[in-house]
């Protein structure tokens, strides 16, 4: 086959959105906009201001705040080294491949020159300030140098294992070298809000500081209905010096009012208190001891969690474990006095606000920063992924991130799930129609049509102005398809008479108007 023929047959690749991501299209985006507009309005009535945050942050921020052992941080983040040291990176990969391929002491002559070259370049980049001069990088470069010195002294008599051990160490040291800061796409935004609070000295502002945000988050989870890898949250945080139970209650009241305004169906609020640094560890030990007694009756996941994080066993949905879990000790019976008082006051404050809740002692949440109040809200039509909002108190998180002692509480709503639930209950908007479709014929009418479109749009009507002339029949068909309410008919006659024909598409009736009368008529009827 000639080159030309081959090219002709080669079909261009069709691209698709990456698994777990999706396009949001009209008319659905109108619902997204309505939801977001409602959030702006409702949150403003509670005195919250919007914060816009970066999409990526140092990985370390999330590891410290959310917890390095959590699923989110240990398995689900999109993480990469942010650098432009491409040459050095390639050299490193090539060197590592050599080390993996050539495993006999006699191959040292192949491995060494390339690895030395890598080391020389890495040192140059460190001096030039492109390779981060961190204690870890300086340590690793020294280790790599000593590994290479050792390999250079090898003789034929060197035992194979010694050679291989040293090569593995060299490989690990090379891999661990950070070519640039390690950053992650944000899996959530509470950590970023706390980082911003510290960075901008917000403790000097009138307290508490009330912030909200909306935007995409990223978690590499198994995609399914209501669970995506790029998903959207609407969240709010209150930061400051007070942990008054009324703050917890007001934050919850706000999110409930927001859902109410959207007429979200089947809303159920569950609350719990998971104690504090003093009482929780004691409860966790008690729970662990109780779990150990029934270990053989639990599934493998829960068995593992007895060691790693016994609280997460309470989250288990496994049918066979439900009876066992129901008999486990409950945290509410083991809260310290301060936590018990705080929890009772939060419930009282919710009642004062007429917020209906259900207590769920098994609500523990999957992020490490929580203490005391935790809550989740579910809604109708979502199947297994039915949590539409999650939140709680996180006193001490700002301190953990290097800031002043600060109390905090907040929530995040899963906007994708919120939209799904609204759609399931028939709250989706119809296709966006047009107010007026301008059917024009002839050059003179075109000029008039352009002017009419401009004036109507200025007056706030949505107008479709076809770019090329169409026969009136076709134009009216098009107007119908677009769901236009009116067709404005402009031909030679209309232009010369100064009387424009307006057709009401619902009933086919027609009337003639002068230009100002037409505007007044539309204003009245639309
Ligand atoms: P979270 O429970 O991890 O909490 O997420 C909050 C909500 O985000 C969930 O209830 C769910 O609706 C939605 N969501 C989470 N992952 C996904 C996903 N893969 N696909 C679709 N929706 C998802 C937080 O993120 C905390 N930062 C909330 C918070 C703010 N706590 C205090 N302040």
Coordinates of C-alpha atoms and ligand atoms in Angstrom, one line a residue:
X1 CA 0.0 0.0 0.0
X2 CA 1.3 3.5 -0.8
X3 CA 2.0 5.9 2.0
X4 CA -0.8 8.1 0.7
X5 CA -3.4 5.2 0.8
X6 CA -2.2 4.2 4.3
X7 CA -2.8 7.7 5.5
X8 CA -6.2 7.9 4.0
X9 CA -7.3 4.7 5.8
X10 CA -5.9 5.7 9.2
X11 CA -8.9 7.0 11.1
X12 CA -8.1 9.8 13.6
X13 CA -8.4 8.6 17.2
X14 CA -11.7 9.5 18.8
X15 CA -11.1 10.9 22.2
X16 CA -13.4 10.3 25.2
X17 CA -13.6 11.9 28.6
X18 CA -11.3 10.0 31.0
X19 CA -13.0 7.4 33.2
X20 CA -14.6 9.0 36.2
X21 CA -14.7 12.4 34.6
X22 CA -17.6 13.7 32.5
X23 CA -18.9 16.7 30.6
X24 CA -21.8 18.6 32.0
X25 CA -24.0 19.7 29.2
X26 CA -27.0 22.1 28.7
X27 CA -29.7 22.0 29.8
X28 CA -28.3 20.2 32.9
X29 CA -25.8 23.0 33.4
X30 CA -28.7 25.4 34.0
X31 CA -29.6 23.3 37.1
X32 CA -26.0 23.4 38.2
X33 CA -26.1 27.2 37.9
X34 CA -29.3 27.4 39.8
X35 CA -27.9 25.2 42.6
X36 CA -24.7 27.3 42.8
X37 CA -26.6 30.6 42.7
X38 CA -28.8 29.4 45.6
X39 CA -25.7 28.5 47.6
X40 CA -24.3 32.0 47.0
X41 CA -27.6 33.5 48.2
X42 CA -28.3 31.3 51.2
X43 CA -24.7 31.3 52.5
X44 CA -24.6 35.1 52.2
X45 CA -27.6 35.4 54.5
X46 CA -25.6 33.6 57.1
X47 CA -22.6 36.0 56.6
X48 CA -20.4 33.6 54.7
X49 CA -17.9 35.0 52.1
X50 CA -16.6 33.0 49.1
X51 CA -13.0 31.8 49.0
X52 CA -11.5 30.6 45.8
X53 CA -8.7 28.1 46.3
X54 CA -6.0 26.5 44.1
X55 CA -6.8 23.1 42.5
X56 CA -3.4 21.7 43.6
X57 CA -1.5 22.0 46.9
X58 CA 1.6 20.3 48.4
X59 CA 0.8 16.6 49.0
X60 CA 2.1 17.0 52.5
X61 CA -0.8 19.4 53.3
X62 CA -3.4 16.7 52.6
X63 CA -1.3 13.9 54.2
X64 CA -1.1 16.0 57.4
X65 CA -4.7 17.2 57.5
X66 CA -6.7 14.3 56.1
X67 CA -4.3 11.7 57.5
X68 CA -1.7 9.7 55.6
X69 CA -3.4 6.4 56.5
X70 CA -6.8 7.3 55.2
X71 CA -8.1 5.8 51.9
X72 CA -8.2 9.3 50.4
X73 CA -4.5 10.1 51.0
X74 CA -3.0 6.6 50.7
X75 CA -4.8 5.4 47.6
X76 CA -6.9 8.0 45.9
X77 CA -4.9 11.2 45.3
X78 CA -3.6 12.3 41.9
X79 CA 0.0 13.1 42.8
X80 CA 3.0 14.2 40.8
X81 CA 6.4 15.9 41.0
X82 CA 6.1 19.4 39.8
X83 CA 9.4 20.1 37.9
X84 CA 10.9 20.7 34.5
X85 CA 14.0 18.6 34.9
X86 CA 13.1 16.4 32.0
X87 CA 16.7 15.5 31.0
X88 CA 17.6 14.5 34.5
X89 CA 14.4 12.6 34.9
X90 CA 15.1 10.6 31.7
X91 CA 18.6 9.9 32.9
X92 CA 17.3 8.7 36.2
X93 CA 14.8 6.3 34.5
X94 CA 17.4 5.0 32.2
X95 CA 19.8 4.4 35.0
X96 CA 17.2 2.6 37.1
X97 CA 16.3 0.4 34.1
X98 CA 20.0 -0.5 33.8
X99 CA 20.3 -1.4 37.4
X100 CA 17.2 -3.6 37.2
X101 CA 18.4 -5.4 34.0
X102 CA 22.0 -6.0 34.8
X103 CA 22.2 -7.9 38.0
X104 CA 25.6 -9.5 37.8
X105 CA 28.8 -7.9 39.4
X106 CA 30.4 -8.2 36.0
X107 CA 27.9 -5.6 34.6
X108 CA 29.2 -2.8 36.9
X109 CA 30.9 -1.3 33.9
X110 CA 27.5 -0.8 32.2
X111 CA 25.8 0.7 35.2
X112 CA 28.4 3.0 36.6
X113 CA 29.1 5.5 33.8
X114 CA 25.4 6.3 33.3
X115 CA 24.7 6.6 37.0
X116 CA 27.7 8.8 37.6
X117 CA 26.5 11.1 34.8
X118 CA 23.2 11.3 36.6
X119 CA 24.9 12.2 39.8
X120 CA 27.0 15.0 38.2
X121 CA 24.0 16.5 36.6
X122 CA 21.9 16.2 39.7
X123 CA 24.6 18.1 41.6
X124 CA 24.7 20.8 39.0
X125 CA 20.9 21.2 39.1
X126 CA 21.1 21.5 42.9
X127 CA 23.7 24.3 42.6
X128 CA 21.6 26.0 40.0
X129 CA 18.7 25.9 42.3
X130 CA 16.4 23.8 40.1
X131 CA 16.7 20.6 42.1
X132 CA 15.2 21.4 45.5
X133 CA 17.9 21.8 48.2
X134 CA 16.0 19.9 50.9
X135 CA 17.8 18.0 53.7
X136 CA 16.4 14.8 52.2
X137 CA 17.8 15.5 48.7
X138 CA 21.2 16.5 50.1
X139 CA 21.2 13.3 52.1
X140 CA 20.2 11.2 49.1
X141 CA 22.8 12.7 46.8
X142 CA 25.5 11.9 49.4
X143 CA 24.2 8.3 49.6
X144 CA 24.1 7.9 45.8
X145 CA 27.8 9.1 45.7
X146 CA 28.8 6.6 48.4
X147 CA 26.9 3.8 46.6
X148 CA 28.8 4.7 43.3
X149 CA 32.1 4.9 45.1
X150 CA 31.5 1.4 46.6
X151 CA 30.5 0.0 43.2
X152 CA 33.6 1.5 41.7
X153 CA 35.8 -0.5 44.1
X154 CA 34.2 -3.9 43.1
X155 CA 36.5 -6.7 42.1
X156 CA 35.5 -10.1 40.5
X157 CA 35.7 -11.6 44.0
X158 CA 32.8 -9.4 45.3
X159 CA 29.9 -11.6 46.3
X160 CA 26.8 -11.4 44.1
X161 CA 24.5 -10.6 47.0
X162 CA 26.5 -7.7 48.2
X163 CA 26.5 -6.3 44.7
X164 CA 22.7 -6.7 44.3
X165 CA 22.0 -5.2 47.7
X166 CA 24.0 -2.2 47.0
X167 CA 22.4 -1.8 43.6
X168 CA 18.9 -2.0 45.1
X169 CA 19.9 0.7 47.6
X170 CA 21.3 2.9 44.8
X171 CA 18.0 2.5 42.9
X172 CA 15.9 3.4 45.9
X173 CA 18.0 6.4 46.6
X174 CA 17.7 7.6 43.0
X175 CA 13.9 7.0 43.1
X176 CA 13.5 8.9 46.4
X177 CA 15.2 12.0 45.0
X178 CA 12.6 14.7 44.7
X179 CA 13.1 16.5 41.4
X180 CA 10.5 19.1 42.4
X181 CA 7.8 19.7 45.0
X182 CA 5.4 16.8 45.3
X183 CA 1.9 18.1 44.7
X184 CA -1.6 16.7 44.5
X185 CA -4.9 17.6 42.9
X186 CA -7.1 18.5 45.9
X187 CA -9.2 15.6 47.2
X188 CA -11.1 18.0 49.4
X189 CA -10.8 21.7 50.5
X190 CA -10.9 21.9 54.3
X191 CA -7.1 21.5 54.4
X192 CA -6.7 24.3 51.8
X193 CA -9.1 26.6 53.7
X194 CA -7.0 26.1 56.9
X195 CA -3.8 26.7 55.0
X196 CA -5.3 29.9 53.6
X197 CA -6.5 31.0 57.1
X198 CA -3.0 30.7 58.4
X199 CA -1.3 32.2 55.3
X200 CA -3.4 35.3 55.4
X201 CA -3.4 35.7 59.2
X202 CA -7.2 35.5 59.3
X203 CA -7.0 35.1 63.0
X204 CA -6.7 38.9 63.0
X205 CA -10.1 39.3 61.3
X206 CA -13.3 39.6 63.3
X207 CA -14.0 36.0 64.5
X208 CA -15.3 33.6 63.6
X209 CA -14.2 33.7 59.9
X210 CA -17.0 32.1 57.8
X211 CA -15.9 31.0 54.3
X212 CA -17.5 28.9 51.6
X213 CA -16.2 27.4 48.3
X214 CA -17.3 25.5 45.3
X215 CA -15.4 23.6 42.7
X216 CA -13.9 20.3 41.5
X217 CA -12.2 17.8 43.8
X218 CA -10.3 14.7 42.6
X219 CA -10.2 11.2 44.1
X220 CA -9.2 8.1 42.2
X221 CA -12.2 6.0 43.4
X222 CA -14.0 3.3 41.5
X223 CA -16.5 5.2 39.4
X224 CA -20.2 4.4 39.7
X225 CA -23.4 6.2 39.9
X226 CA -22.8 9.2 42.2
X227 CA -19.1 8.5 42.5
X228 CA -16.6 10.2 40.1
X229 CA -12.9 10.9 40.0
X230 CA -13.5 14.5 39.3
X231 CA -16.5 15.6 41.3
X232 CA -17.8 18.9 42.7
X233 CA -18.3 20.1 46.2
X234 CA -20.0 23.0 47.7
X235 CA -18.5 23.5 51.2
X236 CA -18.4 25.9 54.1
X237 CA -16.1 26.3 57.1
X238 CA -16.2 28.4 60.3
X239 CA -12.9 29.1 61.9
X240 CA -12.1 31.0 65.0
X241 CA -11.6 31.0 68.7
X242 CA -15.0 29.6 69.8
X243 CA -16.4 26.1 69.7
X244 CA -19.8 27.2 71.0
X245 CA -22.4 24.5 70.2
X246 CA -24.5 27.2 68.5
X247 CA -21.9 27.4 65.8
X248 CA -22.3 23.7 65.0
X249 CA -26.0 24.0 65.0
X250 CA -26.0 27.1 62.8
X251 CA -23.8 25.5 60.2
X252 CA -26.1 22.5 60.1
X253 CA -29.1 24.8 59.9
X254 CA -27.6 26.6 57.0
X255 CA -27.1 23.5 54.9
X256 CA -30.6 22.2 55.7
X257 CA -32.0 25.6 54.7
X258 CA -30.1 25.4 51.4
X259 CA -31.5 21.9 50.7
X260 CA -34.9 23.1 51.7
X261 CA -34.7 26.1 49.3
X262 CA -33.8 23.6 46.5
X263 CA -36.7 21.4 47.5
X264 CA -34.4 18.4 47.8
X265 CA -36.5 15.3 48.6
X266 CA -36.0 12.8 51.4
X267 CA -33.4 14.8 53.3
X268 CA -32.2 13.0 56.5
X269 CA -29.7 14.4 58.9
X270 CA -27.6 12.1 61.1
X271 CA -25.4 13.4 63.8
X272 CA -22.9 11.9 66.2
X273 CA -20.1 13.0 68.5
X274 CA -16.8 11.1 68.2
X275 CA -15.2 12.7 71.3
X276 CA -11.8 14.4 71.6
X277 CA -8.1 13.7 72.0
X278 CA -8.8 12.7 75.7
X279 CA -11.8 10.4 75.5
X280 CA -11.6 8.9 72.0
X281 CA -8.4 6.9 72.4
X282 CA -9.8 5.2 75.5
X283 CA -13.0 4.4 73.6
X284 CA -11.0 3.1 70.6
X285 CA -9.1 0.7 73.0
X286 CA -12.4 -0.5 74.5
X287 CA -13.8 -1.0 71.0
X288 CA -10.6 -2.9 69.9
X289 CA -10.9 -5.2 72.8
X290 CA -14.6 -5.9 72.1
X291 CA -13.8 -6.5 68.4
X292 CA -11.0 -8.9 69.2
X293 CA -13.5 -11.0 71.1
X294 CA -15.6 -11.5 68.0
X295 CA -12.8 -11.4 65.5
X296 CA -13.5 -14.7 63.8
X297 CA -17.1 -13.7 63.0
X298 CA -15.9 -10.6 61.1
X299 CA -15.0 -10.3 57.4
X300 CA -11.4 -9.8 56.3
X301 CA -11.7 -6.0 56.0
X302 CA -13.0 -5.5 59.5
X303 CA -10.5 -8.0 60.9
X304 CA -7.7 -5.8 59.4
X305 CA -9.3 -2.6 60.7
X306 CA -9.2 -3.9 64.3
X307 CA -5.5 -3.2 64.1
X308 CA -5.4 -0.2 61.8
X309 CA -8.6 1.8 62.6
X310 CA -11.3 0.1 64.7
X311 CA -13.7 3.0 64.3
X312 CA -14.0 2.2 60.6
X313 CA -15.5 -1.2 61.5
X314 CA -18.6 0.7 62.5
X315 CA -18.9 1.9 58.9
X316 CA -19.2 -1.6 57.6
X317 CA -22.2 -2.3 55.4
X318 CA -21.6 -6.1 55.4
X319 CA -24.9 -7.8 56.2
X320 CA -23.3 -10.6 58.4
X321 CA -21.6 -8.0 60.6
X322 CA -24.6 -5.9 61.5
X323 CA -25.8 -8.0 64.4
X324 CA -22.3 -8.0 65.9
X325 CA -21.8 -4.3 65.5
X326 CA -25.1 -3.5 67.1
X327 CA -23.8 -5.0 70.4
X328 CA -20.4 -3.1 70.4
X329 CA -19.8 -0.4 73.0
X330 CA -21.1 3.0 71.9
X331 CA -19.0 6.2 72.0
X332 CA -21.9 8.2 73.4
X333 CA -21.5 6.2 76.7
X334 CA -17.8 6.9 76.8
X335 CA -17.5 10.6 76.0
X336 CA -15.6 12.8 78.6
X337 CA -17.7 15.3 80.5
X338 CA -16.8 18.2 78.2
X339 CA -17.6 16.3 75.1
X340 CA -20.9 14.9 76.5
X341 CA -21.9 18.5 77.5
X342 CA -21.0 19.8 74.1
X343 CA -22.9 17.1 72.3
X344 CA -26.0 17.6 74.4
X345 CA -25.8 21.4 73.8
X346 CA -25.5 20.8 70.0
X347 CA -28.6 18.7 70.0
X348 CA -30.5 21.3 72.1
X349 CA -29.3 24.1 69.7
X350 CA -30.6 22.0 66.7
X351 CA -34.0 21.6 68.4
X352 CA -34.1 25.4 69.1
X353 CA -33.7 25.9 65.3
X354 CA -36.3 23.3 64.4
X355 CA -33.7 21.1 62.7
X356 CA -34.8 17.5 62.7
X357 CA -32.0 15.0 63.2
X358 CA -31.4 11.3 63.9
X359 CA -28.5 10.2 66.1
X360 CA -26.2 7.6 64.6
X361 CA -23.5 6.3 66.9
X362 CA -21.9 4.5 64.0
X363 CA -21.2 7.7 62.0
X364 CA -17.4 8.1 62.2
X365 CA -16.4 9.6 58.8
X366 CA -13.3 8.8 56.8
X367 CA -11.0 11.8 57.5
X368 CA -8.7 12.0 60.4
X369 CA -9.2 15.6 61.4
X370 CA -12.6 15.3 63.0
X371 CA -13.4 15.5 66.7
X372 CA -16.7 15.9 68.6
X373 CA -19.6 16.8 66.2
X374 CA -19.8 14.8 63.0
X375 CA -22.8 14.7 60.6
X376 CA -24.0 13.4 57.3
X377 CA -27.0 14.1 55.2
X378 CA -28.6 11.7 52.8
X379 CA -31.2 12.3 50.1
X380 CA -33.6 10.4 47.9
X381 CA -32.8 8.6 44.6
X382 CA -29.1 8.1 45.1
X383 CA -28.7 4.3 45.6
X384 CA -25.7 3.2 47.6
X385 CA -23.8 6.5 47.3
X386 CA -26.6 8.4 49.1
X387 CA -24.5 10.8 51.3
X388 CA -25.1 14.2 49.8
X389 CA -23.2 16.1 52.5
X390 CA -20.7 15.3 55.2
X391 CA -19.1 17.4 57.8
X392 CA -17.9 17.9 61.4
X393 CA -15.8 19.7 63.9
X394 CA -12.0 19.8 63.5
X395 CA -10.6 21.9 66.4
X396 CA -6.8 21.7 66.4
X397 CA -6.4 21.2 62.6
X398 CA -5.1 24.7 62.0
X399 CA -2.5 24.2 64.8
X400 CA -1.5 20.9 63.2
X401 CA -0.8 22.9 60.0
X402 CA 1.4 25.3 61.9
X403 CA -1.2 28.0 62.7
X404 CA -2.5 29.5 66.0
X405 CA -4.9 27.5 68.3
X406 CA -8.2 27.6 66.4
X407 CA -11.5 25.9 66.5
X408 CA -13.2 24.8 63.2
X409 CA -16.3 23.2 61.9
X410 CA -17.7 22.8 58.4
X411 CA -19.2 20.6 55.7
X412 CA -19.0 19.7 52.1
X413 CA -21.9 18.9 49.8
X414 CA -21.4 16.5 46.9
X415 CA -22.8 18.7 44.1
X416 CA -23.0 15.8 41.6
X417 CA -25.2 13.8 44.0
X418 CA -27.3 16.8 44.9
X419 CA -28.0 17.4 41.2
X420 CA -28.7 13.6 40.7
X421 CA -31.2 13.7 43.5
X422 CA -32.9 16.8 42.2
X423 CA -33.2 15.3 38.7
X424 CA -34.6 12.0 40.1
X425 CA -37.4 13.9 41.7
X426 CA -38.2 15.8 38.6
X427 CA -36.5 19.1 39.4
X428 CA -34.5 19.2 36.2
X429 CA -35.1 22.2 33.9
X430 CA -36.4 21.6 30.5
X431 CA -34.4 22.4 27.4
X432 CA -33.6 26.1 27.4
X433 CA -36.0 27.6 24.8
X434 CA -35.8 31.0 23.1
X435 CA -38.2 33.9 23.6
X436 CA -38.0 35.0 20.0
X437 CA -36.9 33.5 16.8
X438 CA -36.4 36.0 14.0
X439 CA -37.4 34.7 10.6
X440 CA -36.1 37.2 8.1
X441 CA -35.9 37.2 4.3
X442 CA -34.1 39.7 2.0
X443 CA -31.1 42.0 2.5
X444 CA -33.1 44.9 3.9
X445 CA -34.9 42.7 6.3
X446 CA -31.6 41.2 7.5
X447 CA -30.4 44.7 8.5
X448 CA -33.6 45.3 10.4
X449 CA -33.4 41.8 12.0
X450 CA -29.9 42.5 13.3
X451 CA -31.1 45.7 14.9
X452 CA -34.2 44.0 16.3
X453 CA -32.1 41.2 17.8
X454 CA -29.8 43.8 19.5
X455 CA -32.7 45.7 21.0
X456 CA -34.6 42.6 22.2
X457 CA -31.4 41.2 23.8
X458 CA -30.7 44.5 25.4
X459 CA -34.2 44.3 26.9
X460 CA -33.2 40.9 28.3
X461 CA -35.1 38.5 25.9
X462 CA -33.3 35.5 24.5
X463 CA -33.2 35.7 20.7
X464 CA -32.2 33.4 17.9
X465 CA -31.1 35.2 14.7
X466 CA -30.4 32.7 11.9
X467 CA -27.1 33.6 10.2
X468 CA -28.4 32.9 6.7
X469 CA -31.7 33.5 4.9
X470 CA -34.3 30.8 5.2
X471 CA -37.7 30.2 3.6
X472 CA -40.3 31.2 6.1
X473 CA -41.7 27.6 6.4
X474 CA -38.2 26.3 7.3
X475 CA -37.6 29.1 9.7
X476 CA -40.8 28.5 11.6
X477 CA -40.0 24.7 11.8
X478 CA -36.6 25.7 13.3
X479 CA -38.2 28.1 15.8
X480 CA -40.5 25.2 16.9
X481 CA -37.6 22.8 17.4
X482 CA -35.7 25.3 19.5
X483 CA -38.8 25.8 21.7
X484 CA -39.2 29.4 20.8
X485 CA -42.3 31.2 22.2
X486 CA -42.6 33.7 19.3
X487 CA -41.4 34.0 15.8
X488 CA -40.8 37.6 14.6
X489 CA -41.4 37.6 10.9
X490 CA -39.5 40.2 8.9
X491 CA -39.8 40.4 5.1
X492 CA -39.8 43.3 2.6
X493 CA -43.4 44.2 3.4
X494 CA -42.8 44.4 7.2
X495 CA -39.8 46.6 6.7
X496 CA -41.4 49.0 4.3
X497 CA -44.7 49.3 6.3
X498 CA -42.8 49.6 9.6
X499 CA -45.2 46.9 11.0
X500 CA -43.6 43.7 12.2
X501 CA -45.5 40.4 12.3
X502 CA -45.3 38.4 15.6
X503 CA -46.5 34.8 15.5
X504 CA -47.3 33.1 18.8
X505 CA -46.0 29.6 18.2
X506 CA -48.2 27.8 20.8
X507 CA -51.5 28.7 19.0
X508 CA -50.3 29.9 15.6
X509 CA -52.0 33.4 16.1
X510 CA -50.4 36.4 14.4
X511 CA -50.5 40.1 15.0
X512 CA -48.7 43.2 13.6
X513 CA -46.9 45.7 15.8
X514 CA -44.8 48.8 15.4
X515 CA -41.3 48.4 16.8
X516 CA -42.0 50.1 20.2
X517 CA -45.4 48.4 20.6
X518 CA -43.8 45.0 20.0
X519 CA -41.3 45.5 22.8
X520 CA -44.1 46.6 25.1
X521 CA -46.2 43.6 24.1
X522 CA -43.3 41.2 24.7
X523 CA -42.5 42.8 28.1
X524 CA -46.0 42.3 29.2
X525 CA -46.4 38.7 28.0
X526 CA -43.0 37.2 28.8
Ligands
LIG1 P1 -16.3 13.9 52.5 O1 -17.4 13.2 53.3 O2 -15.1 13.2 52.0 O3 -16.0 15.2 53.3 O4 -17.0 14.5 51.2 C1 -18.2 15.3 51.3 C2 -19.2 14.9 50.2 O5 -18.6 15.0 48.9 C3 -19.7 13.5 50.3 O6 -20.8 13.4 51.2 C4 -20.2 13.2 48.9 O7 -21.5 13.8 48.7 C5 -19.2 14.0 48.1 N1 -18.2 13.1 47.5 C6 -17.1 12.6 48.1 N2 -16.4 11.8 47.2 C7 -17.1 11.8 46.0 C8 -16.9 11.2 44.8 N3 -15.9 10.4 44.5 N4 -17.9 11.4 43.8 C9 -18.9 12.2 44.0 N5 -19.1 12.8 45.2 C10 -18.2 12.6 46.2 C11 -15.1 16.2 52.9 O8 -14.6 16.3 51.8 C12 -14.8 17.2 54.0 N6 -13.8 18.1 53.5 C13 -16.1 17.9 54.4 C14 -15.8 18.9 55.5 C15 -15.7 20.2 55.4 N7 -15.7 18.6 56.8 C16 -15.5 19.7 57.4 N8 -15.5 20.7 56.6

